[in-house]
Amino acid sequence: MLGIARTGIRFTLASVARGNGLRQLCSGGSGSYKNILVEKKGDKSQVGFVRLNRPKALNSLCDDLLRELNVAFREFDADPSVKAIVLTGSSKAFAAGADIKEMQPKTYSTVFGTNFINDWTEMLRIRKPIIAAVNGYALGGGCELAMMCDIIYAGDSAKFAQPEIRLGTIPGAGGTQRLPRAVGKSKAMEMCLTGDMITAKEAESAGLVSKVVPADKLEAAALDLAERISRMSLMAIYAAKESINAAYEAPLSQGLLLERRLFHASFGRATALRRNVSLH
């Protein structure tokens, strides 16, 4: 989950990360959120749009930002007018990792006792699809955050990496678990054991990314996808996401049974709607 800022560790973004850079603590911003920007987009305002907004820190992930992100996701999940969510960063960085300065004072007893980074899993309970629109760097926790989303679109200049090994540790927010499921064991091992970055095209070829578009077209492409999803039945969206996510956890026989039951329910509802029959 760690990013790229660390004294003595040379990485591609070393020149960008000097000074305060990635080491600044969460601060700044305006409105009800300090570290993210939130709005509704689309022709019918059916898309929740969230932008990570810590530009001086290349959107490094601190506790305050994650808390705000969870609140925004929950609000969109509860909003009946929203059917899909887009999460993005800046042209330079989706998120360049966890906030190292915030993490440095923490001891083993602290992180174990507080179940550190457990809050990250809250977004996995969001029922509406979340599309990650990744431009620039998605490193460490940034890569893990993107993988917790349901679909990843990437700008053609995006870079992905799990560089924790260079700091003498390993990913802690799903990097060793979700990455193999996306790209296979061999590629995941290579990325986690070397910390090397891969390009957007490599990520697409490996199965990590759904689609690569020109960087300046990324947000429009992600918004178009979210709007296309938003035209569908919300109940069917819920069922499809739940069934696909179950494939990661359940044996095939149980996954097939869940899929069949969700199909029965959604089919019955769709048939009733076509016949204008009350479902109550």
PDB file of C-alpha atoms in Angstrom:
ATOM      1  CA  MET A   1       0.000   0.000   0.000  1.00  0.00           C
ATOM      2  CA  LEU A   2       3.005   2.277   0.330  1.00  0.00           C
ATOM      3  CA  GLY A   3       3.857   4.764  -2.366  1.00  0.00           C
ATOM      4  CA  ILE A   4       7.092   6.228  -3.614  1.00  0.00           C
ATOM      5  CA  ALA A   5       8.296   8.815  -1.093  1.00  0.00           C
ATOM      6  CA  ARG A   6      11.105   7.611   1.142  1.00  0.00           C
ATOM      7  CA  THR A   7      14.553   8.998   1.896  1.00  0.00           C
ATOM      8  CA  GLY A   8      17.207   6.836   0.263  1.00  0.00           C
ATOM      9  CA  ILE A   9      14.762   5.068  -2.047  1.00  0.00           C
ATOM     10  CA  ARG A  10      15.220   6.133  -5.643  1.00  0.00           C
ATOM     11  CA  PHE A  11      12.169   5.732  -7.792  1.00  0.00           C
ATOM     12  CA  THR A  12      10.923   7.264 -11.021  1.00  0.00           C
ATOM     13  CA  LEU A  13       9.123  10.044  -9.168  1.00  0.00           C
ATOM     14  CA  ALA A  14      12.002  10.919  -6.837  1.00  0.00           C
ATOM     15  CA  SER A  15      12.427  14.370  -8.313  1.00  0.00           C
ATOM     16  CA  VAL A  16       8.702  15.090  -7.919  1.00  0.00           C
ATOM     17  CA  ALA A  17       8.564  13.815  -4.360  1.00  0.00           C
ATOM     18  CA  ARG A  18      11.316  16.033  -2.919  1.00  0.00           C
ATOM     19  CA  GLY A  19      10.509  18.554  -0.207  1.00  0.00           C
ATOM     20  CA  ASN A  20       7.057  18.331   1.301  1.00  0.00           C
ATOM     21  CA  GLY A  21       5.577  16.613  -1.767  1.00  0.00           C
ATOM     22  CA  LEU A  22       4.254  13.241  -0.725  1.00  0.00           C
ATOM     23  CA  ARG A  23       5.198  13.867   2.898  1.00  0.00           C
ATOM     24  CA  GLN A  24       2.639  16.562   3.648  1.00  0.00           C
ATOM     25  CA  LEU A  25      -0.232  15.634   5.926  1.00  0.00           C
ATOM     26  CA  CYS A  26      -3.840  15.951   4.890  1.00  0.00           C
ATOM     27  CA  SER A  27      -4.859  19.589   4.729  1.00  0.00           C
ATOM     28  CA  GLY A  28      -6.241  22.221   2.430  1.00  0.00           C
ATOM     29  CA  GLY A  29      -9.244  22.107   0.131  1.00  0.00           C
ATOM     30  CA  SER A  30     -12.614  23.756   0.528  1.00  0.00           C
ATOM     31  CA  GLY A  31     -16.226  22.907   1.220  1.00  0.00           C
ATOM     32  CA  SER A  32     -17.385  19.939   3.262  1.00  0.00           C
ATOM     33  CA  TYR A  33     -14.511  17.805   1.999  1.00  0.00           C
ATOM     34  CA  LYS A  34     -10.879  18.797   2.322  1.00  0.00           C
ATOM     35  CA  ASN A  35      -9.198  16.104   0.292  1.00  0.00           C
ATOM     36  CA  ILE A  36     -11.693  15.156  -2.402  1.00  0.00           C
ATOM     37  CA  LEU A  37     -14.003  16.935  -4.831  1.00  0.00           C
ATOM     38  CA  VAL A  38     -17.506  15.506  -5.224  1.00  0.00           C
ATOM     39  CA  GLU A  39     -20.257  16.245  -7.732  1.00  0.00           C
ATOM     40  CA  LYS A  40     -22.908  14.633  -9.914  1.00  0.00           C
ATOM     41  CA  LYS A  41     -22.328  14.405 -13.643  1.00  0.00           C
ATOM     42  CA  GLY A  42     -24.045  13.125 -16.761  1.00  0.00           C
ATOM     43  CA  ASP A  43     -27.091  14.234 -18.703  1.00  0.00           C
ATOM     44  CA  LYS A  44     -29.435  13.162 -15.903  1.00  0.00           C
ATOM     45  CA  SER A  45     -26.945  13.621 -13.053  1.00  0.00           C
ATOM     46  CA  GLN A  46     -26.945   9.863 -12.518  1.00  0.00           C
ATOM     47  CA  VAL A  47     -23.180   9.554 -12.113  1.00  0.00           C
ATOM     48  CA  GLY A  48     -21.416  10.276  -8.843  1.00  0.00           C
ATOM     49  CA  PHE A  49     -18.025  11.802  -9.610  1.00  0.00           C
ATOM     50  CA  VAL A  50     -15.224  11.815  -7.019  1.00  0.00           C
ATOM     51  CA  ARG A  51     -11.789  13.352  -7.563  1.00  0.00           C
ATOM     52  CA  LEU A  52      -8.890  12.823  -5.164  1.00  0.00           C
ATOM     53  CA  ASN A  53      -7.629  16.317  -4.443  1.00  0.00           C
ATOM     54  CA  ARG A  54      -4.218  16.432  -2.758  1.00  0.00           C
ATOM     55  CA  PRO A  55      -2.212  17.777  -5.710  1.00  0.00           C
ATOM     56  CA  LYS A  56       0.912  18.733  -3.747  1.00  0.00           C
ATOM     57  CA  ALA A  57       1.089  15.189  -2.381  1.00  0.00           C
ATOM     58  CA  LEU A  58       0.269  13.527  -5.718  1.00  0.00           C
ATOM     59  CA  ASN A  59      -2.944  12.339  -4.073  1.00  0.00           C
ATOM     60  CA  SER A  60      -1.138  10.174  -1.532  1.00  0.00           C
ATOM     61  CA  LEU A  61      -3.639   8.421   0.692  1.00  0.00           C
ATOM     62  CA  CYS A  62      -3.984   9.529   4.297  1.00  0.00           C
ATOM     63  CA  ASP A  63      -6.565   8.627   6.925  1.00  0.00           C
ATOM     64  CA  ASP A  64      -8.609  11.801   6.424  1.00  0.00           C
ATOM     65  CA  LEU A  65      -8.852  11.261   2.683  1.00  0.00           C
ATOM     66  CA  LEU A  66      -9.994   7.654   3.109  1.00  0.00           C
ATOM     67  CA  ARG A  67     -12.614   8.703   5.668  1.00  0.00           C
ATOM     68  CA  GLU A  68     -13.953  11.343   3.283  1.00  0.00           C
ATOM     69  CA  LEU A  69     -13.934   8.871   0.416  1.00  0.00           C
ATOM     70  CA  ASN A  70     -15.993   6.393   2.423  1.00  0.00           C
ATOM     71  CA  VAL A  71     -18.531   9.092   3.302  1.00  0.00           C
ATOM     72  CA  ALA A  72     -18.865  10.194  -0.335  1.00  0.00           C
ATOM     73  CA  PHE A  73     -19.280   6.616  -1.547  1.00  0.00           C
ATOM     74  CA  ARG A  74     -21.933   5.896   1.086  1.00  0.00           C
ATOM     75  CA  GLU A  75     -23.855   9.041   0.162  1.00  0.00           C
ATOM     76  CA  PHE A  76     -23.855   8.153  -3.526  1.00  0.00           C
ATOM     77  CA  ASP A  77     -24.810   4.562  -2.706  1.00  0.00           C
ATOM     78  CA  ALA A  78     -27.840   5.833  -0.776  1.00  0.00           C
ATOM     79  CA  ASP A  79     -28.807   8.381  -3.450  1.00  0.00           C
ATOM     80  CA  PRO A  80     -31.577   6.859  -5.620  1.00  0.00           C
ATOM     81  CA  SER A  81     -30.742   9.193  -8.507  1.00  0.00           C
ATOM     82  CA  VAL A  82     -27.158   7.849  -8.799  1.00  0.00           C
ATOM     83  CA  LYS A  83     -26.499   4.511 -10.510  1.00  0.00           C
ATOM     84  CA  ALA A  84     -22.726   4.515 -11.011  1.00  0.00           C
ATOM     85  CA  ILE A  85     -19.662   6.228  -9.539  1.00  0.00           C
ATOM     86  CA  VAL A  86     -16.416   7.426 -11.148  1.00  0.00           C
ATOM     87  CA  LEU A  87     -13.268   7.808  -9.043  1.00  0.00           C
ATOM     88  CA  THR A  88     -10.301   9.694 -10.475  1.00  0.00           C
ATOM     89  CA  GLY A  89      -7.268  11.751  -9.528  1.00  0.00           C
ATOM     90  CA  SER A  90      -5.196  14.247 -11.497  1.00  0.00           C
ATOM     91  CA  SER A  91      -3.285  14.098 -14.771  1.00  0.00           C
ATOM     92  CA  LYS A  92      -0.082  13.455 -12.788  1.00  0.00           C
ATOM     93  CA  ALA A  93      -1.341  10.881 -10.336  1.00  0.00           C
ATOM     94  CA  PHE A  94      -4.419   8.839  -9.593  1.00  0.00           C
ATOM     95  CA  ALA A  95      -2.790   8.185  -6.204  1.00  0.00           C
ATOM     96  CA  ALA A  96       0.947   7.829  -5.624  1.00  0.00           C
ATOM     97  CA  GLY A  97       0.614   5.592  -2.582  1.00  0.00           C
ATOM     98  CA  ALA A  98       0.009   5.883   1.124  1.00  0.00           C
ATOM     99  CA  ASP A  99       1.083   8.963   3.068  1.00  0.00           C
ATOM    100  CA  ILE A 100       4.513   7.922   4.342  1.00  0.00           C
ATOM    101  CA  LYS A 101       4.899  10.709   6.897  1.00  0.00           C
ATOM    102  CA  GLU A 102       1.587   9.839   8.479  1.00  0.00           C
ATOM    103  CA  MET A 103       2.614   6.185   8.686  1.00  0.00           C
ATOM    104  CA  GLN A 104       6.213   6.548   9.886  1.00  0.00           C
ATOM    105  CA  PRO A 105       5.458   7.019  13.623  1.00  0.00           C
ATOM    106  CA  LYS A 106       3.188   3.982  13.769  1.00  0.00           C
ATOM    107  CA  THR A 107       4.501   0.902  15.562  1.00  0.00           C
ATOM    108  CA  TYR A 108       3.532  -2.737  15.106  1.00  0.00           C
ATOM    109  CA  SER A 109       1.379  -2.657  18.243  1.00  0.00           C
ATOM    110  CA  THR A 110      -0.356   0.483  16.936  1.00  0.00           C
ATOM    111  CA  VAL A 111      -1.184  -0.831  13.484  1.00  0.00           C
ATOM    112  CA  PHE A 112      -2.177  -4.264  14.801  1.00  0.00           C
ATOM    113  CA  GLY A 113      -4.181  -2.902  17.720  1.00  0.00           C
ATOM    114  CA  THR A 114      -6.113  -0.411  15.578  1.00  0.00           C
ATOM    115  CA  ASN A 115      -6.471  -2.814  12.645  1.00  0.00           C
ATOM    116  CA  PHE A 116      -4.788  -0.177  10.484  1.00  0.00           C
ATOM    117  CA  ILE A 117      -6.204   0.286   6.949  1.00  0.00           C
ATOM    118  CA  ASN A 118      -9.292  -1.766   7.738  1.00  0.00           C
ATOM    119  CA  ASP A 119     -11.356   1.295   6.785  1.00  0.00           C
ATOM    120  CA  TRP A 120     -10.260   0.767   3.182  1.00  0.00           C
ATOM    121  CA  THR A 121     -12.589  -2.210   2.941  1.00  0.00           C
ATOM    122  CA  GLU A 122     -15.686  -0.054   3.454  1.00  0.00           C
ATOM    123  CA  MET A 123     -15.799   0.762  -0.263  1.00  0.00           C
ATOM    124  CA  LEU A 124     -16.198  -2.950  -0.989  1.00  0.00           C
ATOM    125  CA  ARG A 125     -19.666  -2.731   0.566  1.00  0.00           C
ATOM    126  CA  ILE A 126     -20.824  -0.154  -1.981  1.00  0.00           C
ATOM    127  CA  ARG A 127     -23.461  -1.813  -4.160  1.00  0.00           C
ATOM    128  CA  LYS A 128     -23.241   0.551  -7.108  1.00  0.00           C
ATOM    129  CA  PRO A 129     -20.403   0.065  -9.613  1.00  0.00           C
ATOM    130  CA  ILE A 130     -17.287   2.179  -9.107  1.00  0.00           C
ATOM    131  CA  ILE A 131     -15.155   2.994 -12.144  1.00  0.00           C
ATOM    132  CA  ALA A 132     -11.534   3.994 -11.540  1.00  0.00           C
ATOM    133  CA  ALA A 133     -10.277   6.495 -14.129  1.00  0.00           C
ATOM    134  CA  VAL A 134      -6.491   6.303 -13.748  1.00  0.00           C
ATOM    135  CA  ASN A 135      -4.159   8.920 -15.176  1.00  0.00           C
ATOM    136  CA  GLY A 136      -0.520   9.228 -14.150  1.00  0.00           C
ATOM    137  CA  TYR A 137       0.758   7.152 -11.267  1.00  0.00           C
ATOM    138  CA  ALA A 138      -1.210   4.474  -9.421  1.00  0.00           C
ATOM    139  CA  LEU A 139       1.443   3.189  -7.036  1.00  0.00           C
ATOM    140  CA  GLY A 140       1.229   1.094  -3.880  1.00  0.00           C
ATOM    141  CA  GLY A 141      -2.004   2.039  -2.152  1.00  0.00           C
ATOM    142  CA  GLY A 142      -3.066   3.886  -5.307  1.00  0.00           C
ATOM    143  CA  CYS A 143      -2.876   0.685  -7.320  1.00  0.00           C
ATOM    144  CA  GLU A 144      -4.704  -1.163  -4.547  1.00  0.00           C
ATOM    145  CA  LEU A 145      -7.418   1.522  -4.445  1.00  0.00           C
ATOM    146  CA  ALA A 146      -7.935   1.175  -8.199  1.00  0.00           C
ATOM    147  CA  MET A 147      -8.200  -2.614  -7.843  1.00  0.00           C
ATOM    148  CA  MET A 148     -10.923  -2.209  -5.213  1.00  0.00           C
ATOM    149  CA  CYS A 149     -13.014  -0.473  -7.864  1.00  0.00           C
ATOM    150  CA  ASP A 150     -15.140  -2.565 -10.225  1.00  0.00           C
ATOM    151  CA  ILE A 151     -13.736  -1.379 -13.563  1.00  0.00           C
ATOM    152  CA  ILE A 152     -10.433   0.349 -14.354  1.00  0.00           C
ATOM    153  CA  TYR A 153     -10.029   2.677 -17.335  1.00  0.00           C
ATOM    154  CA  ALA A 154      -6.533   4.085 -17.825  1.00  0.00           C
ATOM    155  CA  GLY A 155      -5.043   7.007 -19.682  1.00  0.00           C
ATOM    156  CA  ASP A 156      -2.274   5.964 -22.053  1.00  0.00           C
ATOM    157  CA  SER A 157       0.379   7.524 -19.817  1.00  0.00           C
ATOM    158  CA  ALA A 158      -0.757   5.749 -16.629  1.00  0.00           C
ATOM    159  CA  LYS A 159       1.716   3.657 -14.626  1.00  0.00           C
ATOM    160  CA  PHE A 160       0.926   0.939 -12.090  1.00  0.00           C
ATOM    161  CA  ALA A 161       3.180  -0.556  -9.414  1.00  0.00           C
ATOM    162  CA  GLN A 162       3.376  -2.197  -5.986  1.00  0.00           C
ATOM    163  CA  PRO A 163       6.736  -0.786  -4.804  1.00  0.00           C
ATOM    164  CA  GLU A 164       6.426  -1.756  -1.118  1.00  0.00           C
ATOM    165  CA  ILE A 165       9.265  -4.287  -1.445  1.00  0.00           C
ATOM    166  CA  ARG A 166      11.659  -1.357  -1.941  1.00  0.00           C
ATOM    167  CA  LEU A 167      10.768  -0.168   1.539  1.00  0.00           C
ATOM    168  CA  GLY A 168      11.304  -3.594   3.051  1.00  0.00           C
ATOM    169  CA  THR A 169       7.638  -4.507   3.365  1.00  0.00           C
ATOM    170  CA  ILE A 170       4.747  -5.848   1.277  1.00  0.00           C
ATOM    171  CA  PRO A 171       1.392  -4.511   0.061  1.00  0.00           C
ATOM    172  CA  GLY A 172      -1.195  -4.387   2.844  1.00  0.00           C
ATOM    173  CA  ALA A 173      -4.440  -3.315   1.173  1.00  0.00           C
ATOM    174  CA  GLY A 174      -4.946  -6.171  -1.254  1.00  0.00           C
ATOM    175  CA  GLY A 175      -1.910  -5.972  -3.523  1.00  0.00           C
ATOM    176  CA  THR A 176      -0.838  -9.567  -2.948  1.00  0.00           C
ATOM    177  CA  GLN A 177      -4.432 -10.838  -3.187  1.00  0.00           C
ATOM    178  CA  ARG A 178      -6.266  -8.869  -5.867  1.00  0.00           C
ATOM    179  CA  LEU A 179      -3.301  -8.458  -8.201  1.00  0.00           C
ATOM    180  CA  PRO A 180      -2.843 -12.229  -8.794  1.00  0.00           C
ATOM    181  CA  ARG A 181      -6.562 -12.533  -9.472  1.00  0.00           C
ATOM    182  CA  ALA A 182      -6.280  -9.797 -12.097  1.00  0.00           C
ATOM    183  CA  VAL A 183      -2.942 -10.530 -13.790  1.00  0.00           C
ATOM    184  CA  GLY A 184      -2.057 -14.068 -12.695  1.00  0.00           C
ATOM    185  CA  LYS A 185       0.521 -15.384 -10.242  1.00  0.00           C
ATOM    186  CA  SER A 186       3.661 -14.872 -12.346  1.00  0.00           C
ATOM    187  CA  LYS A 187       3.042 -11.213 -13.225  1.00  0.00           C
ATOM    188  CA  ALA A 188       1.880 -10.408  -9.698  1.00  0.00           C
ATOM    189  CA  MET A 189       5.019 -12.013  -8.266  1.00  0.00           C
ATOM    190  CA  GLU A 190       7.205 -10.006 -10.618  1.00  0.00           C
ATOM    191  CA  MET A 191       5.510  -6.726  -9.721  1.00  0.00           C
ATOM    192  CA  CYS A 192       5.459  -7.329  -5.945  1.00  0.00           C
ATOM    193  CA  LEU A 193       9.012  -8.737  -5.742  1.00  0.00           C
ATOM    194  CA  THR A 194      10.667  -6.012  -7.839  1.00  0.00           C
ATOM    195  CA  GLY A 195       8.448  -2.972  -7.338  1.00  0.00           C
ATOM    196  CA  ASP A 196       8.753  -2.275 -11.070  1.00  0.00           C
ATOM    197  CA  MET A 197       6.133  -0.161 -12.803  1.00  0.00           C
ATOM    198  CA  ILE A 198       4.071  -1.337 -15.747  1.00  0.00           C
ATOM    199  CA  THR A 199       2.528   0.859 -18.409  1.00  0.00           C
ATOM    200  CA  ALA A 200      -1.166   1.244 -19.112  1.00  0.00           C
ATOM    201  CA  LYS A 201      -0.853  -0.963 -22.188  1.00  0.00           C
ATOM    202  CA  GLU A 202       0.944  -3.650 -20.188  1.00  0.00           C
ATOM    203  CA  ALA A 203      -1.761  -3.412 -17.542  1.00  0.00           C
ATOM    204  CA  GLU A 204      -4.463  -3.820 -20.177  1.00  0.00           C
ATOM    205  CA  SER A 205      -2.673  -6.784 -21.753  1.00  0.00           C
ATOM    206  CA  ALA A 206      -2.289  -8.433 -18.328  1.00  0.00           C
ATOM    207  CA  GLY A 207      -5.971  -7.977 -17.472  1.00  0.00           C
ATOM    208  CA  LEU A 208      -5.585  -5.327 -14.773  1.00  0.00           C
ATOM    209  CA  VAL A 209      -7.146  -2.583 -16.898  1.00  0.00           C
ATOM    210  CA  SER A 210     -10.342  -2.838 -18.937  1.00  0.00           C
ATOM    211  CA  LYS A 211      -9.549  -0.117 -21.464  1.00  0.00           C
ATOM    212  CA  VAL A 212      -6.775   2.348 -22.353  1.00  0.00           C
ATOM    213  CA  VAL A 213      -7.642   5.705 -23.919  1.00  0.00           C
ATOM    214  CA  PRO A 214      -5.693   8.908 -24.607  1.00  0.00           C
ATOM    215  CA  ALA A 215      -4.990  10.650 -21.312  1.00  0.00           C
ATOM    216  CA  ASP A 216      -6.986  13.747 -22.244  1.00  0.00           C
ATOM    217  CA  LYS A 217     -10.018  11.586 -23.134  1.00  0.00           C
ATOM    218  CA  LEU A 218      -9.965   9.459 -19.989  1.00  0.00           C
ATOM    219  CA  GLU A 219     -12.557  11.222 -17.851  1.00  0.00           C
ATOM    220  CA  ALA A 220     -14.944  11.530 -20.779  1.00  0.00           C
ATOM    221  CA  ALA A 221     -14.559   7.810 -21.517  1.00  0.00           C
ATOM    222  CA  ALA A 222     -15.149   6.838 -17.882  1.00  0.00           C
ATOM    223  CA  LEU A 223     -18.161   9.147 -17.675  1.00  0.00           C
ATOM    224  CA  ASP A 224     -19.576   7.693 -20.901  1.00  0.00           C
ATOM    225  CA  LEU A 225     -19.222   4.182 -19.462  1.00  0.00           C
ATOM    226  CA  ALA A 226     -20.912   5.248 -16.218  1.00  0.00           C
ATOM    227  CA  GLU A 227     -23.772   6.854 -18.148  1.00  0.00           C
ATOM    228  CA  ARG A 228     -24.270   3.702 -20.244  1.00  0.00           C
ATOM    229  CA  ILE A 229     -24.440   1.654 -17.051  1.00  0.00           C
ATOM    230  CA  SER A 230     -26.848   4.175 -15.545  1.00  0.00           C
ATOM    231  CA  ARG A 231     -29.382   3.488 -18.301  1.00  0.00           C
ATOM    232  CA  MET A 232     -29.806  -0.043 -16.988  1.00  0.00           C
ATOM    233  CA  SER A 233     -32.086  -1.324 -14.245  1.00  0.00           C
ATOM    234  CA  LEU A 234     -30.585  -0.533 -10.847  1.00  0.00           C
ATOM    235  CA  MET A 235     -31.731  -3.894  -9.496  1.00  0.00           C
ATOM    236  CA  ALA A 236     -30.001  -5.672 -12.379  1.00  0.00           C
ATOM    237  CA  ILE A 237     -26.847  -3.613 -11.744  1.00  0.00           C
ATOM    238  CA  TYR A 238     -26.882  -4.671  -8.105  1.00  0.00           C
ATOM    239  CA  ALA A 239     -27.391  -8.322  -9.040  1.00  0.00           C
ATOM    240  CA  ALA A 240     -24.651  -8.382 -11.687  1.00  0.00           C
ATOM    241  CA  LYS A 241     -22.077  -6.763  -9.398  1.00  0.00           C
ATOM    242  CA  GLU A 242     -22.938  -9.051  -6.486  1.00  0.00           C
ATOM    243  CA  SER A 243     -22.732 -12.164  -8.648  1.00  0.00           C
ATOM    244  CA  ILE A 244     -19.402 -11.252 -10.266  1.00  0.00           C
ATOM    245  CA  ASN A 245     -17.856 -10.347  -6.911  1.00  0.00           C
ATOM    246  CA  ALA A 246     -18.981 -13.693  -5.525  1.00  0.00           C
ATOM    247  CA  ALA A 247     -16.883 -15.410  -8.186  1.00  0.00           C
ATOM    248  CA  TYR A 248     -13.761 -14.223  -6.344  1.00  0.00           C
ATOM    249  CA  GLU A 249     -14.813 -15.771  -3.059  1.00  0.00           C
ATOM    250  CA  ALA A 250     -17.093 -18.759  -3.607  1.00  0.00           C
ATOM    251  CA  PRO A 251     -16.475 -22.183  -5.153  1.00  0.00           C
ATOM    252  CA  LEU A 252     -17.848 -22.457  -8.684  1.00  0.00           C
ATOM    253  CA  SER A 253     -20.879 -24.503  -7.613  1.00  0.00           C
ATOM    254  CA  GLN A 254     -21.927 -21.890  -5.034  1.00  0.00           C
ATOM    255  CA  GLY A 255     -21.235 -19.039  -7.436  1.00  0.00           C
ATOM    256  CA  LEU A 256     -23.387 -20.657 -10.103  1.00  0.00           C
ATOM    257  CA  LEU A 257     -26.216 -21.156  -7.618  1.00  0.00           C
ATOM    258  CA  LEU A 258     -26.072 -17.503  -6.528  1.00  0.00           C
ATOM    259  CA  GLU A 259     -25.999 -16.400 -10.162  1.00  0.00           C
ATOM    260  CA  ARG A 260     -29.037 -18.565 -10.955  1.00  0.00           C
ATOM    261  CA  ARG A 261     -31.039 -17.241  -8.000  1.00  0.00           C
ATOM    262  CA  LEU A 262     -30.180 -13.629  -8.851  1.00  0.00           C
ATOM    263  CA  PHE A 263     -31.111 -14.320 -12.466  1.00  0.00           C
ATOM    264  CA  HIS A 264     -34.456 -15.770 -11.369  1.00  0.00           C
ATOM    265  CA  ALA A 265     -35.177 -12.689  -9.273  1.00  0.00           C
ATOM    266  CA  SER A 266     -34.122 -10.137 -11.893  1.00  0.00           C
ATOM    267  CA  PHE A 267     -35.887 -12.059 -14.676  1.00  0.00           C
ATOM    268  CA  GLY A 268     -39.088 -12.190 -12.679  1.00  0.00           C
ATOM    269  CA  ARG A 269     -38.910  -8.500 -11.932  1.00  0.00           C
ATOM    270  CA  ALA A 270     -38.175  -7.578 -15.556  1.00  0.00           C
ATOM    271  CA  THR A 271     -41.065  -9.723 -16.769  1.00  0.00           C
ATOM    272  CA  ALA A 272     -43.444  -8.127 -14.284  1.00  0.00           C
ATOM    273  CA  LEU A 273     -42.357  -4.647 -15.315  1.00  0.00           C
ATOM    274  CA  ARG A 274     -42.894  -5.464 -18.981  1.00  0.00           C
ATOM    275  CA  ARG A 275     -46.394  -6.621 -18.125  1.00  0.00           C
ATOM    276  CA  ASN A 276     -46.983  -3.585 -15.902  1.00  0.00           C
ATOM    277  CA  VAL A 277     -47.720  -5.907 -13.001  1.00  0.00           C
ATOM    278  CA  SER A 278     -47.310  -4.580  -9.483  1.00  0.00           C
ATOM    279  CA  LEU A 279     -44.401  -6.173  -7.627  1.00  0.00           C
ATOM    280  CA  HIS A 280     -45.852  -5.490  -4.191  1.00  0.00           C
TER     281      HIS A 280
END
